[in-house]
XYZ file of C-alpha atoms in Angstrom:
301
model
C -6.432 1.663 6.839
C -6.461 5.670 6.249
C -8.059 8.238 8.356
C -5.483 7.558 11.140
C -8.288 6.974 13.820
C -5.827 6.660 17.142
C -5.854 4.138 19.572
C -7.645 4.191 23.660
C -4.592 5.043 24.368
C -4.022 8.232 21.954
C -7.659 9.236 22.532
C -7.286 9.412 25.918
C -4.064 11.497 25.832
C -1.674 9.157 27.135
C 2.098 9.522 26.342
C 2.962 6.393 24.090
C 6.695 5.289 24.073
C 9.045 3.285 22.245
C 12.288 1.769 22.803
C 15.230 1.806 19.909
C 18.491 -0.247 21.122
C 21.078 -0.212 19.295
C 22.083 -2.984 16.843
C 25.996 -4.685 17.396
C 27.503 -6.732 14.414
C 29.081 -9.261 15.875
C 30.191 -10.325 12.555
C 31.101 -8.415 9.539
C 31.989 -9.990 6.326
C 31.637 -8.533 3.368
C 30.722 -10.973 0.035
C 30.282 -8.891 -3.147
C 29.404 -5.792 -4.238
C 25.865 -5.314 -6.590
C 25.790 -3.639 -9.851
C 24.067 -0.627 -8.180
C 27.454 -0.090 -5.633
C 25.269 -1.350 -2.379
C 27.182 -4.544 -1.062
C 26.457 -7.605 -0.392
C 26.759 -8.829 3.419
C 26.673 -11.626 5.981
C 26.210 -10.336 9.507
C 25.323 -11.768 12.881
C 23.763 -9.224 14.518
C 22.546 -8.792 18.482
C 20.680 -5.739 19.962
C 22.222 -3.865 23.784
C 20.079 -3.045 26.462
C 21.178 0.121 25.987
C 19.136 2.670 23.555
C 17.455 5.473 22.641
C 13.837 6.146 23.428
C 11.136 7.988 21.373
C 7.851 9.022 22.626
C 4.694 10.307 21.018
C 2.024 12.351 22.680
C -1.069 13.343 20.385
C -2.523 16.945 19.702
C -1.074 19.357 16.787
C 0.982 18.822 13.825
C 3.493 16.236 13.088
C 6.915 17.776 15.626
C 9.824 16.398 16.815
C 11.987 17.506 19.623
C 15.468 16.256 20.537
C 16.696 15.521 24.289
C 18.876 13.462 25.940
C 23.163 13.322 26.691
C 23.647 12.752 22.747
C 21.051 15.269 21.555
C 23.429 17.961 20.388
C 24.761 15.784 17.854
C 21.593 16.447 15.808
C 21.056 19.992 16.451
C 21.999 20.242 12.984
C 20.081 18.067 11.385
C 16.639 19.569 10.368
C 15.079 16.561 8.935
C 16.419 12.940 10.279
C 15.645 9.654 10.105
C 12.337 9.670 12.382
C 10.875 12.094 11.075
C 11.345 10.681 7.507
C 10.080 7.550 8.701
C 6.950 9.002 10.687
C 6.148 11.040 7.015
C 6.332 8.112 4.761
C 3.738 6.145 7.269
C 1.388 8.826 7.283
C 1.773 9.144 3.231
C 1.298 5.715 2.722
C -1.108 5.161 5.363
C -3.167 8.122 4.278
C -3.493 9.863 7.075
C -2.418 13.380 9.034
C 0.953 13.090 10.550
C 0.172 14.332 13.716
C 1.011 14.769 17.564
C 4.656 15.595 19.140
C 7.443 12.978 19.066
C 10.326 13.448 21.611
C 13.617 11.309 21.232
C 15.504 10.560 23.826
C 19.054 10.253 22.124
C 21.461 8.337 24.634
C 23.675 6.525 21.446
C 26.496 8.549 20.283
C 25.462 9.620 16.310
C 27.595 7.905 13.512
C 29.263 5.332 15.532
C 28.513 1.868 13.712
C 25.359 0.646 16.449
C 22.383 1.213 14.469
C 21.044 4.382 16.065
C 19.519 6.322 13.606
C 17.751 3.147 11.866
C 16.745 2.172 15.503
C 15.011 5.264 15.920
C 13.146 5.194 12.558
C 12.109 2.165 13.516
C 11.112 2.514 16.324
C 8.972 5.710 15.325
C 7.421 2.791 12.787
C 6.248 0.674 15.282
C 4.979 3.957 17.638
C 3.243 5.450 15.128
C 1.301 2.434 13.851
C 0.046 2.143 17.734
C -0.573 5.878 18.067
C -2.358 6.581 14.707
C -4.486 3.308 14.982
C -3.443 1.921 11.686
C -3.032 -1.717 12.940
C -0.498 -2.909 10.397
C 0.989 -6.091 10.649
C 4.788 -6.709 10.217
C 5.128 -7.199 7.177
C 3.507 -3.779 5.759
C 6.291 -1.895 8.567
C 8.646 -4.161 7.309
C 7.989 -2.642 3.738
C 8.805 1.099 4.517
C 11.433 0.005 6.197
C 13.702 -1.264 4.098
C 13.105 1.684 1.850
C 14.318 4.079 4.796
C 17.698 2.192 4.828
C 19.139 -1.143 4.554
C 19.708 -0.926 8.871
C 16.180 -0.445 9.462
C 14.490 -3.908 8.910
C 16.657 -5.198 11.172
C 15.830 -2.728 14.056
C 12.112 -3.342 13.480
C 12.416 -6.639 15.035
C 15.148 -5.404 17.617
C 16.225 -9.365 17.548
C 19.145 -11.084 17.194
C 19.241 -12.258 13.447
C 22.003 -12.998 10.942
C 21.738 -10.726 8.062
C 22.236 -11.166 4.256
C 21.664 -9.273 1.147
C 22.279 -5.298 1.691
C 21.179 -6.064 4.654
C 17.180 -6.921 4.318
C 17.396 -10.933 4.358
C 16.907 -11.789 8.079
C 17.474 -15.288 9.102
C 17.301 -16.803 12.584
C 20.479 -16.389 15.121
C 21.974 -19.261 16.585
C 20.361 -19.434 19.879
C 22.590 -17.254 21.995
C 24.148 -18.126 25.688
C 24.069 -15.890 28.749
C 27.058 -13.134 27.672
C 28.121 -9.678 28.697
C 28.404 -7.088 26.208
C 30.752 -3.639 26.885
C 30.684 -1.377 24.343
C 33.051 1.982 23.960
C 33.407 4.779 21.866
C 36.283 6.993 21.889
C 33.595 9.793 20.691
C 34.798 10.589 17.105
C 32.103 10.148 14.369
C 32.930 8.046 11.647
C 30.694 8.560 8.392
C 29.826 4.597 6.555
C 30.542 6.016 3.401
C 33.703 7.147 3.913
C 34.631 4.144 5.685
C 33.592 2.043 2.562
C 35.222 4.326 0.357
C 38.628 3.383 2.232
C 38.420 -0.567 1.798
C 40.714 -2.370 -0.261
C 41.074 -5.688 -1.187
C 38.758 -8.562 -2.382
C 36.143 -10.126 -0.664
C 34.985 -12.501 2.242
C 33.520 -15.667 2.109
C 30.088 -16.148 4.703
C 30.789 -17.647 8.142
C 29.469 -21.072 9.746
C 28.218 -20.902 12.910
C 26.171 -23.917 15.459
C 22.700 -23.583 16.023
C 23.317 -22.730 19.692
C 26.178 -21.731 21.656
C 26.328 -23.795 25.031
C 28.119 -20.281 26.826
C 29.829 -17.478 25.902
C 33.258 -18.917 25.922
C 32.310 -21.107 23.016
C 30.528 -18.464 21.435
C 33.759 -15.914 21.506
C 35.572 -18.566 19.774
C 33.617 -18.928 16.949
C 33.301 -15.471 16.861
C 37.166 -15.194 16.516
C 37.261 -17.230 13.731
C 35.252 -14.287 11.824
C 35.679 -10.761 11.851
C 34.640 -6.924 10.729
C 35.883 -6.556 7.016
C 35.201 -2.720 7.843
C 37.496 -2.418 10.557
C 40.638 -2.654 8.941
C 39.596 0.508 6.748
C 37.859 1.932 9.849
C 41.141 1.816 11.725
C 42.995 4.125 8.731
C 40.504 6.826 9.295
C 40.470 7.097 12.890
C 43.740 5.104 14.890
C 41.461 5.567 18.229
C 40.032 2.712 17.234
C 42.951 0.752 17.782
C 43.317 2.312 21.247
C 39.553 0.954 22.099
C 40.250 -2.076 20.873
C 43.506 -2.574 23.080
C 41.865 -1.582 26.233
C 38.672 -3.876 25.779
C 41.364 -6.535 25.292
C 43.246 -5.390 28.165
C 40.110 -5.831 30.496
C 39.690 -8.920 32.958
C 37.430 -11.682 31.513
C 37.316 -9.655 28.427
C 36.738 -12.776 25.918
C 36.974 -10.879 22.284
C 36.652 -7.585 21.163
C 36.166 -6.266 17.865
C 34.555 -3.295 16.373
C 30.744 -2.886 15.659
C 29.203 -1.635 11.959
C 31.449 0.850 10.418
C 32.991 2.197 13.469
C 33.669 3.820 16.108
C 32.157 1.571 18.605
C 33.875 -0.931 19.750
C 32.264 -4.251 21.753
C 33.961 -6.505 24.105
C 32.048 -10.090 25.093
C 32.395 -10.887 28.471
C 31.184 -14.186 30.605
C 27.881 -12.018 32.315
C 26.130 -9.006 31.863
C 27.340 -8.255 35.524
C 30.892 -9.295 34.697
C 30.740 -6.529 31.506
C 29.174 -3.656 33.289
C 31.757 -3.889 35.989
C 34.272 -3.210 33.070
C 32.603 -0.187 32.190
C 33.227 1.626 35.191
C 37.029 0.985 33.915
C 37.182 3.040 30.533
C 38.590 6.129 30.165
C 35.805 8.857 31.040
C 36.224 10.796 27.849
C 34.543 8.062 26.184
C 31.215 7.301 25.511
C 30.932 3.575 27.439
C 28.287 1.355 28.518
C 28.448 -2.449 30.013
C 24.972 -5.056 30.033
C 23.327 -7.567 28.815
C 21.583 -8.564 25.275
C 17.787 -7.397 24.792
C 14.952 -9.651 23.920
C 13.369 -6.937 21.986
C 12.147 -3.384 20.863
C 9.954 -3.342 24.382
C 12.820 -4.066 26.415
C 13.167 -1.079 29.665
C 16.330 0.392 30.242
């Protein structure tokens, strides 16, 4: 569809939002590297109720401002991720990028959860409602991938186990009640660079049930894999270690690992309750937050 004819809702001058949580790897592992230098991955993934949020109200030009606890991050970024995504919609849609976004940054920036690729795609999934394109997955799914290999993935904002680069999504085991605490000791860690530090060969995928009957169970497995990124995350910044300890440290803390490329670390607890309880125990230099899994990109929090 071109023309970008907008919704009841955009005609009317209603304020349109979006949520973007951020993504967790639960698993890691690392199987190969392609020809081109992007490697080859296996991944179970689940998304926090924690995120940013991005909202769109129409009139004017295509704008973007920046708010929220982690905003000054980006302050020095001119040109990031949603508005790259909300251009390449409107070029391939054929339509005037229009109307002013406003994200809502609550996730630290560069800190292995997914943030930036939640946010482009969540300005995706906004932008299709608020221009009235009416594109089905699939077509999103599309300019995803090409705005990073994160981003399909956070267009679904479900749990999935992912292969390839990261664009083959397959189903999750069905997941149990759990608790999720995540903490970040508030350094930035750059994926390239941690890539650029690994060593070694390579990982072989991981075998996991079809449903885990509670979290318990579920941790176990989970021990039995890992974060092939963590030992080279842990070279470039030792705080990680220091997260890691004190997530173990925690009661009813039943594994704790690092997420993506780093700095955020998770710990899986019995109940969301049980795991937001923790939080109120970290250090309050770090960046910390304790909950429950989302069901989706429409999730409130």
């Amino acid at each position: 569809m071109s023309g970008g004819a907008p919704d009841a809702a955009a005609a009317g001058g209603a304020r349109l939002q979006e949520a973007a949580p951020a993504k967790i790897n639960l698993t890691l592992q690392l199987l190969g590297r392609r020809a081109d230098g992007y490697h080859l991955l296996d991944s179970l993934v689940v998304f926090a109720g924690i995120g940013d949020r991005l909202g769109w109200q129409p009139g004017g030009p295509l704008r973007l401002a920046v708010t929220g606890p982690e905003a000054a991050a980006l302050a020095a970024e001119p040109d990031n991720l949603v508005l790259r995504a909300a251009r390449l919609l409107a070029a391939e849609a054929g339509c005037a990028a229009t109307g002013a976004l406003e994200l809502e940054k609550r996730l630290p920036v560069a800190s292995g959860i997914g943030g930036g690729s939640a946010d482009a795609a969540a300005a995706l999934r906004l932008l299709n409602r608020a221009w009235g394109l009416g594109w089905g997955h699939a077509r999103l799914a599309g300019l995803a991938a090409r705005l990073g290999a994160d981003v399909p993935c956070c267009l679904d904002s479900h749990a999935a186990r992912l292969g390839g680069v990261g664009e083959v999504l397959t189903p999750a085991p069905r997941l149990p009640e759990a608790g999720l605490l995540l903490a970040n000791p508030r350094i930035p860690l750059a994926t390239p660079a941690v890539f650029a530090a690994r060593q070694g060969g390579f990982s072989a995928p991981s075998h996991f049930p079809t449903a885990w009957a509670d979290a318990a169970s579920m941790a176990r497995d989970l021990a039995a894999c890992g974060n092939d990124l963590e030992a080279p995350a842990l070279s470039l910044c030792p705080e990680i270690g220091a997260v890691l300890a004190a997530l173990r440290a925690l009661p009813g803390c039943l594994l704790a690992r690092m997420s993506g490329s780093g700095a955020t670390c998770f710990g899986l607890f019995a109940t969301p309750e049980a795991a937001h309880a923790a939080a109120g125990r970290l250090p309050p230099a770090w960046w910390g937050w304790g909950g429950g899994f989302t069901n989706g990109p429409f999730a409130a929090y």
